PDB file of C-alpha atoms in Angstrom:
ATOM      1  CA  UNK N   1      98.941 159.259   0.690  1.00 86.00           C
ATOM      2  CA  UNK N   2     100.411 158.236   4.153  1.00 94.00           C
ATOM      3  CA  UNK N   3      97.836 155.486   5.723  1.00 97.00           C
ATOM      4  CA  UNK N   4      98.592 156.987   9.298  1.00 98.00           C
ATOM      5  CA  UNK N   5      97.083 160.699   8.225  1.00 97.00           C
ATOM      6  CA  UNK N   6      93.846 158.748   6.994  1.00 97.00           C
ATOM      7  CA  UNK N   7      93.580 156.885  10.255  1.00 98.00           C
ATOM      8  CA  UNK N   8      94.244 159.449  12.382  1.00 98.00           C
ATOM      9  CA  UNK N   9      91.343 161.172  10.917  1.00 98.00           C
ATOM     10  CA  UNK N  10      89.189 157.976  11.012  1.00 98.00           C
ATOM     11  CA  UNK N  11      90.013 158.036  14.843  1.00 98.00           C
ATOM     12  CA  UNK N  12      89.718 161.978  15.299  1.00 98.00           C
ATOM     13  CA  UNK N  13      85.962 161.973  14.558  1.00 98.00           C
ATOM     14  CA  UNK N  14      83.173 160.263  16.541  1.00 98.00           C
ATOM     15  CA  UNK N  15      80.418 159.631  13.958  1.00 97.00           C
ATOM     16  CA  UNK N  16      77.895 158.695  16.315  1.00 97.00           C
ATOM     17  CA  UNK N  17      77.501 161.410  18.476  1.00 97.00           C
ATOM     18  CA  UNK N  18      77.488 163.563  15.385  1.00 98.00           C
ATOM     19  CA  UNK N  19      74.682 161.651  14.241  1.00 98.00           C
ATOM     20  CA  UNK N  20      72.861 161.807  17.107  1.00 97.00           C
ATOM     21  CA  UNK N  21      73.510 165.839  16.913  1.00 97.00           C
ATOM     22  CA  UNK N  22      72.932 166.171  12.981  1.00 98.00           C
ATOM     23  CA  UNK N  23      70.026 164.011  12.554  1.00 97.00           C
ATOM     24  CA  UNK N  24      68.441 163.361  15.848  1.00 94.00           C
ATOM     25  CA  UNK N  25      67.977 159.214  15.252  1.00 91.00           C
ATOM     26  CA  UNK N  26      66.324 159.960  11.777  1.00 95.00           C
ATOM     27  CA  UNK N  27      69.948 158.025  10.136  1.00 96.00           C
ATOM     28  CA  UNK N  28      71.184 154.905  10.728  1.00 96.00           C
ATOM     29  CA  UNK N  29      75.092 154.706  11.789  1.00 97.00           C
ATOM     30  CA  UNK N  30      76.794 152.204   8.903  1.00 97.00           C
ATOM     31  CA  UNK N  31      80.131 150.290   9.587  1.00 97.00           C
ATOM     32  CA  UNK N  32      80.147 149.030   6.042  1.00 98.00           C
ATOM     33  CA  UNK N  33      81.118 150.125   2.388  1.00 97.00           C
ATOM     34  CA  UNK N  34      77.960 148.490   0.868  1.00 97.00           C
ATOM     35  CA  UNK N  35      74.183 149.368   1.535  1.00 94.00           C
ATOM     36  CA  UNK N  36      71.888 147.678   4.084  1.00 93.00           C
ATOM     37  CA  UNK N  37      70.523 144.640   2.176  1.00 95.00           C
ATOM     38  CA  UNK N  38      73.293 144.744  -0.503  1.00 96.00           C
ATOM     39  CA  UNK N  39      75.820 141.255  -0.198  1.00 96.00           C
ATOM     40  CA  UNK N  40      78.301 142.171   2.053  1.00 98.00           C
ATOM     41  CA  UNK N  41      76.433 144.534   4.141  1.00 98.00           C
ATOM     42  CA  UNK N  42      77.245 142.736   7.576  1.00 98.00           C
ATOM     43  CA  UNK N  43      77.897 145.452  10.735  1.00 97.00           C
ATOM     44  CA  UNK N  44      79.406 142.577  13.125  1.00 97.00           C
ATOM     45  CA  UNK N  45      82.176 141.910  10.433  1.00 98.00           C
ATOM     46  CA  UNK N  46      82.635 145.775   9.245  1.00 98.00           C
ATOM     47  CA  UNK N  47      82.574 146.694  13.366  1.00 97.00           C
ATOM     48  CA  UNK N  48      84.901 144.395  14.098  1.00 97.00           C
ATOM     49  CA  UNK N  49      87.356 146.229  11.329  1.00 96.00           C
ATOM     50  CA  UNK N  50      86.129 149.645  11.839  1.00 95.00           C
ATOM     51  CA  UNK N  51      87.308 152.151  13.802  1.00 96.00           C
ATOM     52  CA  UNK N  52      86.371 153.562  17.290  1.00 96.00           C
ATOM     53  CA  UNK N  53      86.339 157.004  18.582  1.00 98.00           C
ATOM     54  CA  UNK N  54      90.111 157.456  19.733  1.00 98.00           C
ATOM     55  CA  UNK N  55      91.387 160.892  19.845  1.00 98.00           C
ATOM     56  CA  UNK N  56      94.715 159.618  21.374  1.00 98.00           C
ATOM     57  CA  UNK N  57      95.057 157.429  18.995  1.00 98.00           C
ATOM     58  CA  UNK N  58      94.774 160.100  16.528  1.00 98.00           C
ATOM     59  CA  UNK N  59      97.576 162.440  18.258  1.00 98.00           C
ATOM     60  CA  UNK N  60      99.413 159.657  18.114  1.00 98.00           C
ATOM     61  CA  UNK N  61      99.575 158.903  14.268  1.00 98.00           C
ATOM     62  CA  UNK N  62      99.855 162.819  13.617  1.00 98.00           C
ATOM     63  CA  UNK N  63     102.496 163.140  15.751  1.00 98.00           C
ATOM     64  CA  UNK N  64     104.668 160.759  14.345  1.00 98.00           C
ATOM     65  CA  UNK N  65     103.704 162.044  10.973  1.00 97.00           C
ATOM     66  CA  UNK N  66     105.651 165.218  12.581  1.00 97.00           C
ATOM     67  CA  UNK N  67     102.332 167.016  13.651  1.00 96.00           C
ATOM     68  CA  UNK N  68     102.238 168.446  16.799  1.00 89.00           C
ATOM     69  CA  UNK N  69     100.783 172.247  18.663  1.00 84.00           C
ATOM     70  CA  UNK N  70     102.797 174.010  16.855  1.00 90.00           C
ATOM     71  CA  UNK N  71     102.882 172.309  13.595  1.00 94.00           C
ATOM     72  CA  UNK N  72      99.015 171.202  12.756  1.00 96.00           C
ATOM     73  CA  UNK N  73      97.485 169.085  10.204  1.00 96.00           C
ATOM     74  CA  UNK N  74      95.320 171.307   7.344  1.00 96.00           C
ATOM     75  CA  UNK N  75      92.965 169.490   5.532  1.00 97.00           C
ATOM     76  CA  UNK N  76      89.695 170.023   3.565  1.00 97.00           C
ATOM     77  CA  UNK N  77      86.279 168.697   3.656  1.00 98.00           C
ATOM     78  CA  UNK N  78      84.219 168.685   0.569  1.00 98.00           C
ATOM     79  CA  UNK N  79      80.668 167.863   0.229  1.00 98.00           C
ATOM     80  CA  UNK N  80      77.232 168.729  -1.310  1.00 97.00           C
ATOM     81  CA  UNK N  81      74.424 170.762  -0.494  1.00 97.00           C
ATOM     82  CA  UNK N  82      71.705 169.539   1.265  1.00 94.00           C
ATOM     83  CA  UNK N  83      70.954 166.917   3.450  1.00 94.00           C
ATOM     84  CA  UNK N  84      72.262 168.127   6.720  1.00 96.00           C
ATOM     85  CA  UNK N  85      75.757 167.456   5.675  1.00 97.00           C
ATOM     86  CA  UNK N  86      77.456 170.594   5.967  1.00 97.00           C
ATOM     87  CA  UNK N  87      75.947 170.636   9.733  1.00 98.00           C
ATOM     88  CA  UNK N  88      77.721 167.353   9.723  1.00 98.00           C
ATOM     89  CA  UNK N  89      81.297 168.330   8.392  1.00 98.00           C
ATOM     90  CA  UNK N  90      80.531 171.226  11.314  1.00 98.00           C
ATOM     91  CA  UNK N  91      80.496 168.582  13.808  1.00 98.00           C
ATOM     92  CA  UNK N  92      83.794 166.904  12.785  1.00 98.00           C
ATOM     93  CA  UNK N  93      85.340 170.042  11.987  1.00 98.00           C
ATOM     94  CA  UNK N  94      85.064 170.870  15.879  1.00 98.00           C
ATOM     95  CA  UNK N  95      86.592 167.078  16.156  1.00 98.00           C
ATOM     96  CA  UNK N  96      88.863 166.957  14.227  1.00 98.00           C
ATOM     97  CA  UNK N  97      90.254 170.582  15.634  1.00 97.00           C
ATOM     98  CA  UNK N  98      90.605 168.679  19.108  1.00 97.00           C
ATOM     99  CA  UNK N  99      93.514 166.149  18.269  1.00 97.00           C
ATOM    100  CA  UNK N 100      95.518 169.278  15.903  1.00 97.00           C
ATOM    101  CA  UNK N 101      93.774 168.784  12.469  1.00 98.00           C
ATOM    102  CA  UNK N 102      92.308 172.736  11.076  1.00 98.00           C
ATOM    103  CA  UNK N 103      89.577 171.528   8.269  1.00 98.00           C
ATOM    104  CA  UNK N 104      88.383 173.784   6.086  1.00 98.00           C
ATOM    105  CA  UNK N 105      84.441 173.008   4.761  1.00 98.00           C
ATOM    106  CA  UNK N 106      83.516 173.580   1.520  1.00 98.00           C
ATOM    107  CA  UNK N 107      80.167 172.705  -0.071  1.00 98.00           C
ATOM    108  CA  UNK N 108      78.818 172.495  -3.614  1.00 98.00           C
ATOM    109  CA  UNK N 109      76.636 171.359  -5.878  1.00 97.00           C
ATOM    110  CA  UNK N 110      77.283 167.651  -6.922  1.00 96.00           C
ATOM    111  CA  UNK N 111      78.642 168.184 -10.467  1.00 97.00           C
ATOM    112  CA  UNK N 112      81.050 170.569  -9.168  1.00 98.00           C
ATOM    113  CA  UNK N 113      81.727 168.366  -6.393  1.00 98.00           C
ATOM    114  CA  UNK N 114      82.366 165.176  -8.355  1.00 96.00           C
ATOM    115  CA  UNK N 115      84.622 167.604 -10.640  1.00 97.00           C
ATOM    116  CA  UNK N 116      86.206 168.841  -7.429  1.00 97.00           C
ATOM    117  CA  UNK N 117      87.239 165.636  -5.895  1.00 97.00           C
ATOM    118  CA  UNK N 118      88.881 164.162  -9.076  1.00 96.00           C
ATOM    119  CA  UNK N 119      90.849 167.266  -9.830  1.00 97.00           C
ATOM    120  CA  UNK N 120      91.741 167.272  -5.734  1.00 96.00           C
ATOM    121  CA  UNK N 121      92.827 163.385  -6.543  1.00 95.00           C
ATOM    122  CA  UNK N 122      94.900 164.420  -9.091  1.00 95.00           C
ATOM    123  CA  UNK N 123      97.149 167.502  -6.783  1.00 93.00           C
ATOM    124  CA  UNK N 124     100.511 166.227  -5.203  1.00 90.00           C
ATOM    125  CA  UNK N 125     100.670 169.527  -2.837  1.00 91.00           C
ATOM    126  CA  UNK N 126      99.227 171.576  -0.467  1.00 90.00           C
ATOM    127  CA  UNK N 127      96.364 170.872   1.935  1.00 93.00           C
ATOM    128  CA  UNK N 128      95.046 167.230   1.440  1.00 93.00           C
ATOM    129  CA  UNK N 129      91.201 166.498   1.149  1.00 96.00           C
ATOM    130  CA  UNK N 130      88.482 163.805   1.839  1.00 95.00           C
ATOM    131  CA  UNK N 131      84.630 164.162   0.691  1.00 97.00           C
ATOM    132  CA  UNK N 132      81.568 163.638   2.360  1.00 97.00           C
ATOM    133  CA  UNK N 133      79.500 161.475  -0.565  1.00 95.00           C
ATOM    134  CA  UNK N 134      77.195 158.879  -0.750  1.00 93.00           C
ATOM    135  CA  UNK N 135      75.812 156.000  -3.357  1.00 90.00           C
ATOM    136  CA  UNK N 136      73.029 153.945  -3.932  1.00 88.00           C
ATOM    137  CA  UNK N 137      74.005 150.380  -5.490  1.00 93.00           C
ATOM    138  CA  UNK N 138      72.243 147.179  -5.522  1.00 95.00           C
ATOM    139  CA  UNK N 139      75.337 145.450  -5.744  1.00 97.00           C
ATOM    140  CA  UNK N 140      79.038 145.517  -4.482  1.00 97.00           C
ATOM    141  CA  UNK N 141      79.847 145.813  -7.722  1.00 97.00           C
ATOM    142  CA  UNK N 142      79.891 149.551  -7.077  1.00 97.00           C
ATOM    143  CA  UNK N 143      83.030 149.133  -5.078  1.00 98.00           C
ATOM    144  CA  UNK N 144      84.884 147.685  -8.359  1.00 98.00           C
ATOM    145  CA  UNK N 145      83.084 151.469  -9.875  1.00 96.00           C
ATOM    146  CA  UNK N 146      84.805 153.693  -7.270  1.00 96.00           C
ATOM    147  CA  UNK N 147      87.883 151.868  -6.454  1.00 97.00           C
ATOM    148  CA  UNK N 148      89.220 149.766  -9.116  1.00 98.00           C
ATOM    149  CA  UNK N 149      91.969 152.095 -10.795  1.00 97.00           C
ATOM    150  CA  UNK N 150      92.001 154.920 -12.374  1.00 96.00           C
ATOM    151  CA  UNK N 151      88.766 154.728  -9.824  1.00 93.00           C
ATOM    152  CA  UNK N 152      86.002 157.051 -10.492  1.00 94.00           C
ATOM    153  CA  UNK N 153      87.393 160.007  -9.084  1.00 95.00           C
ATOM    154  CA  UNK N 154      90.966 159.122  -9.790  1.00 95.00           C
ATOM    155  CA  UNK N 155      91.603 158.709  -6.296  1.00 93.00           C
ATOM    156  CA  UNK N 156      93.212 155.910  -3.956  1.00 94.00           C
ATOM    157  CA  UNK N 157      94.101 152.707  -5.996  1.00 94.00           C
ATOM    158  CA  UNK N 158      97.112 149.773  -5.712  1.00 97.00           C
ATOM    159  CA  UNK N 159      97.423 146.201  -8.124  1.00 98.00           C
ATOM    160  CA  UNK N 160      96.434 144.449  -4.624  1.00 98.00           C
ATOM    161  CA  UNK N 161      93.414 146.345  -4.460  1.00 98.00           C
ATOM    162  CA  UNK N 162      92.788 146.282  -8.355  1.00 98.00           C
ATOM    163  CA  UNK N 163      93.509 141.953  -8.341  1.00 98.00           C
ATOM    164  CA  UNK N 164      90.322 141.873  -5.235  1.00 98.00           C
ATOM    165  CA  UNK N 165      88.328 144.115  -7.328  1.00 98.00           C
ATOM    166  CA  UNK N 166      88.655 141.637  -9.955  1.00 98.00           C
ATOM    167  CA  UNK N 167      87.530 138.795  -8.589  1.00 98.00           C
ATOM    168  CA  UNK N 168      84.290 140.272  -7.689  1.00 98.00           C
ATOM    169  CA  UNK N 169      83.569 140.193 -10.706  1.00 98.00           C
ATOM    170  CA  UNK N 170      84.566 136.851 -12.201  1.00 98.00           C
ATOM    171  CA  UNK N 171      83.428 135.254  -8.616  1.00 98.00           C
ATOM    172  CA  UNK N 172      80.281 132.753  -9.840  1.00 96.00           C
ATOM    173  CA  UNK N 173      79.831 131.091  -6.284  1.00 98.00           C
ATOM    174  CA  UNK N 174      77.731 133.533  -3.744  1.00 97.00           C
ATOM    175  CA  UNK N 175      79.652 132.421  -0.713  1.00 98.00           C
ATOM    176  CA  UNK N 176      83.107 132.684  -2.485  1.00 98.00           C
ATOM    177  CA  UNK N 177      81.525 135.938  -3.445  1.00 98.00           C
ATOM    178  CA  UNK N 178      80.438 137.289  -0.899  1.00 98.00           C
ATOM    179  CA  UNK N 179      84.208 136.247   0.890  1.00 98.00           C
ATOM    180  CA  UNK N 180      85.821 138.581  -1.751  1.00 98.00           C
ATOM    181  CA  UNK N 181      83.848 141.171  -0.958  1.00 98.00           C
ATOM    182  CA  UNK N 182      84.776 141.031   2.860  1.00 98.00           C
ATOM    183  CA  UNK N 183      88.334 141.005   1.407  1.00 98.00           C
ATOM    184  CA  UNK N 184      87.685 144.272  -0.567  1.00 98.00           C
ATOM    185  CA  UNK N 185      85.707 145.996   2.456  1.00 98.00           C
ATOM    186  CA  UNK N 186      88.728 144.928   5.022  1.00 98.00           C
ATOM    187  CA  UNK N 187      91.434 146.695   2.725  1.00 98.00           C
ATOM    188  CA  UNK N 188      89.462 149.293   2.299  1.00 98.00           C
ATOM    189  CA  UNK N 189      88.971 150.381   5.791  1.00 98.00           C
ATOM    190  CA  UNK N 190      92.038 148.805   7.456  1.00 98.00           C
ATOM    191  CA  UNK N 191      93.289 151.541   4.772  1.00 98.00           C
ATOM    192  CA  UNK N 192      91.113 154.089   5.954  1.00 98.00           C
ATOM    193  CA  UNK N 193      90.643 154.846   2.047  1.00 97.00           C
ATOM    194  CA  UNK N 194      86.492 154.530   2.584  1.00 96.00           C
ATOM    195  CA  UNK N 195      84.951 154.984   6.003  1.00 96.00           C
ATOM    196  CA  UNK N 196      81.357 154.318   6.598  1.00 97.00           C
ATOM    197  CA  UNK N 197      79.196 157.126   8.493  1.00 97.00           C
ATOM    198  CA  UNK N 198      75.626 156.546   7.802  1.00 97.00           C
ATOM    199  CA  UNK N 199      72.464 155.521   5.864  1.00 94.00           C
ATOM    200  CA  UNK N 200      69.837 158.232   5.616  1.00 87.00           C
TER     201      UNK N 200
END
């Protein structure tokens, strides 16, 4: 629940090289929450709020968190099989072992892993977890879906979240829109509660 552990894993791993390992240029690297071509899909703006490959940075947040050599972060990555994403949890699991975090991978199938994740959501001790998933939405409305609390997976949620969520829904003007939305994208990755890897 600490924002500095989620950041410090948003800096630990470098998404494009692991990209450029996994899928050999057959994905494209995303900076946003939203799909190519969905409103809101704009990789100046979600760059610009994104974060870069920063190891130090990363050592950094852990260590005031009270990480250190001797004391190291344990996490766990879950995901589903297929798709070259276990390969790719491989690739930040080397990563993320370089600034002191040990991630365990664990794959499934997708029921199991959409189980998984909400029981995970719902565990105040032991190692902490983050998922490898992806969507396929038309709309940003699929932000309000996952986020808006008790969020699909009963995960990450706050009333300052929940009031931005709102408004994209009762939002009538595009451009006022589409500003929400950039609103809802910016807390959600300042936050490091969603980062964007990829579009296959």
């Amino acid at each position: 629940n600490d924002v500095r552990a989620r950041q410090a894993v948003a800096y630990a791993v470098d998404p494009d090289m692991a990209l450029d390992i996994v899928f050999e240029g057959l994905v494209t690297r995303e900076k946003c929450t939203v799909a190519q071509g969905v409103v809101g899909n704009d990789q100046a703006f979600c760059s610009s709020i994104g974060y870069d490959y920063d190891p130090e940075k990363a050592k950094a947040l852990l260590a005031e968190l009270g990480y250190s050599d001797g004391k190291r972060l344990e996490v766990q990555m879950l995901t589903w099989t297929g798709g070259n994403r276990e390969k790719l949890l491989q690739v930040f699991q080397s990563q993320l072992k370089q600034v002191g975090i040990d991630a365990k991978i664990e794959v499934m199938d997708i029921g199991s892993l959409n189980a998984r994740v909400k029981q995970e959501n719902n565990i105040t001790e032991g190692p902490g977890s983050f998922d490898l998933m992806g969507w396929s939405w038309y709309d940003p409305d699929i932000l309000y879906q996952l986020w808006h609390s008790p969020g699909a997976y009963e995960g990450y949620n706050s009333p300052e979240l929940d009031a931005l969520l709102d408004l994209t829904r009762t939002t009538t003007d595009p451009e006022a829109r589409l500003a929400v939305v950039q609103q809802v994208q910016t807390y959600l990755i300042e936050k490091a509660v969603h980062v964007p890897l990829y579009t296959p």
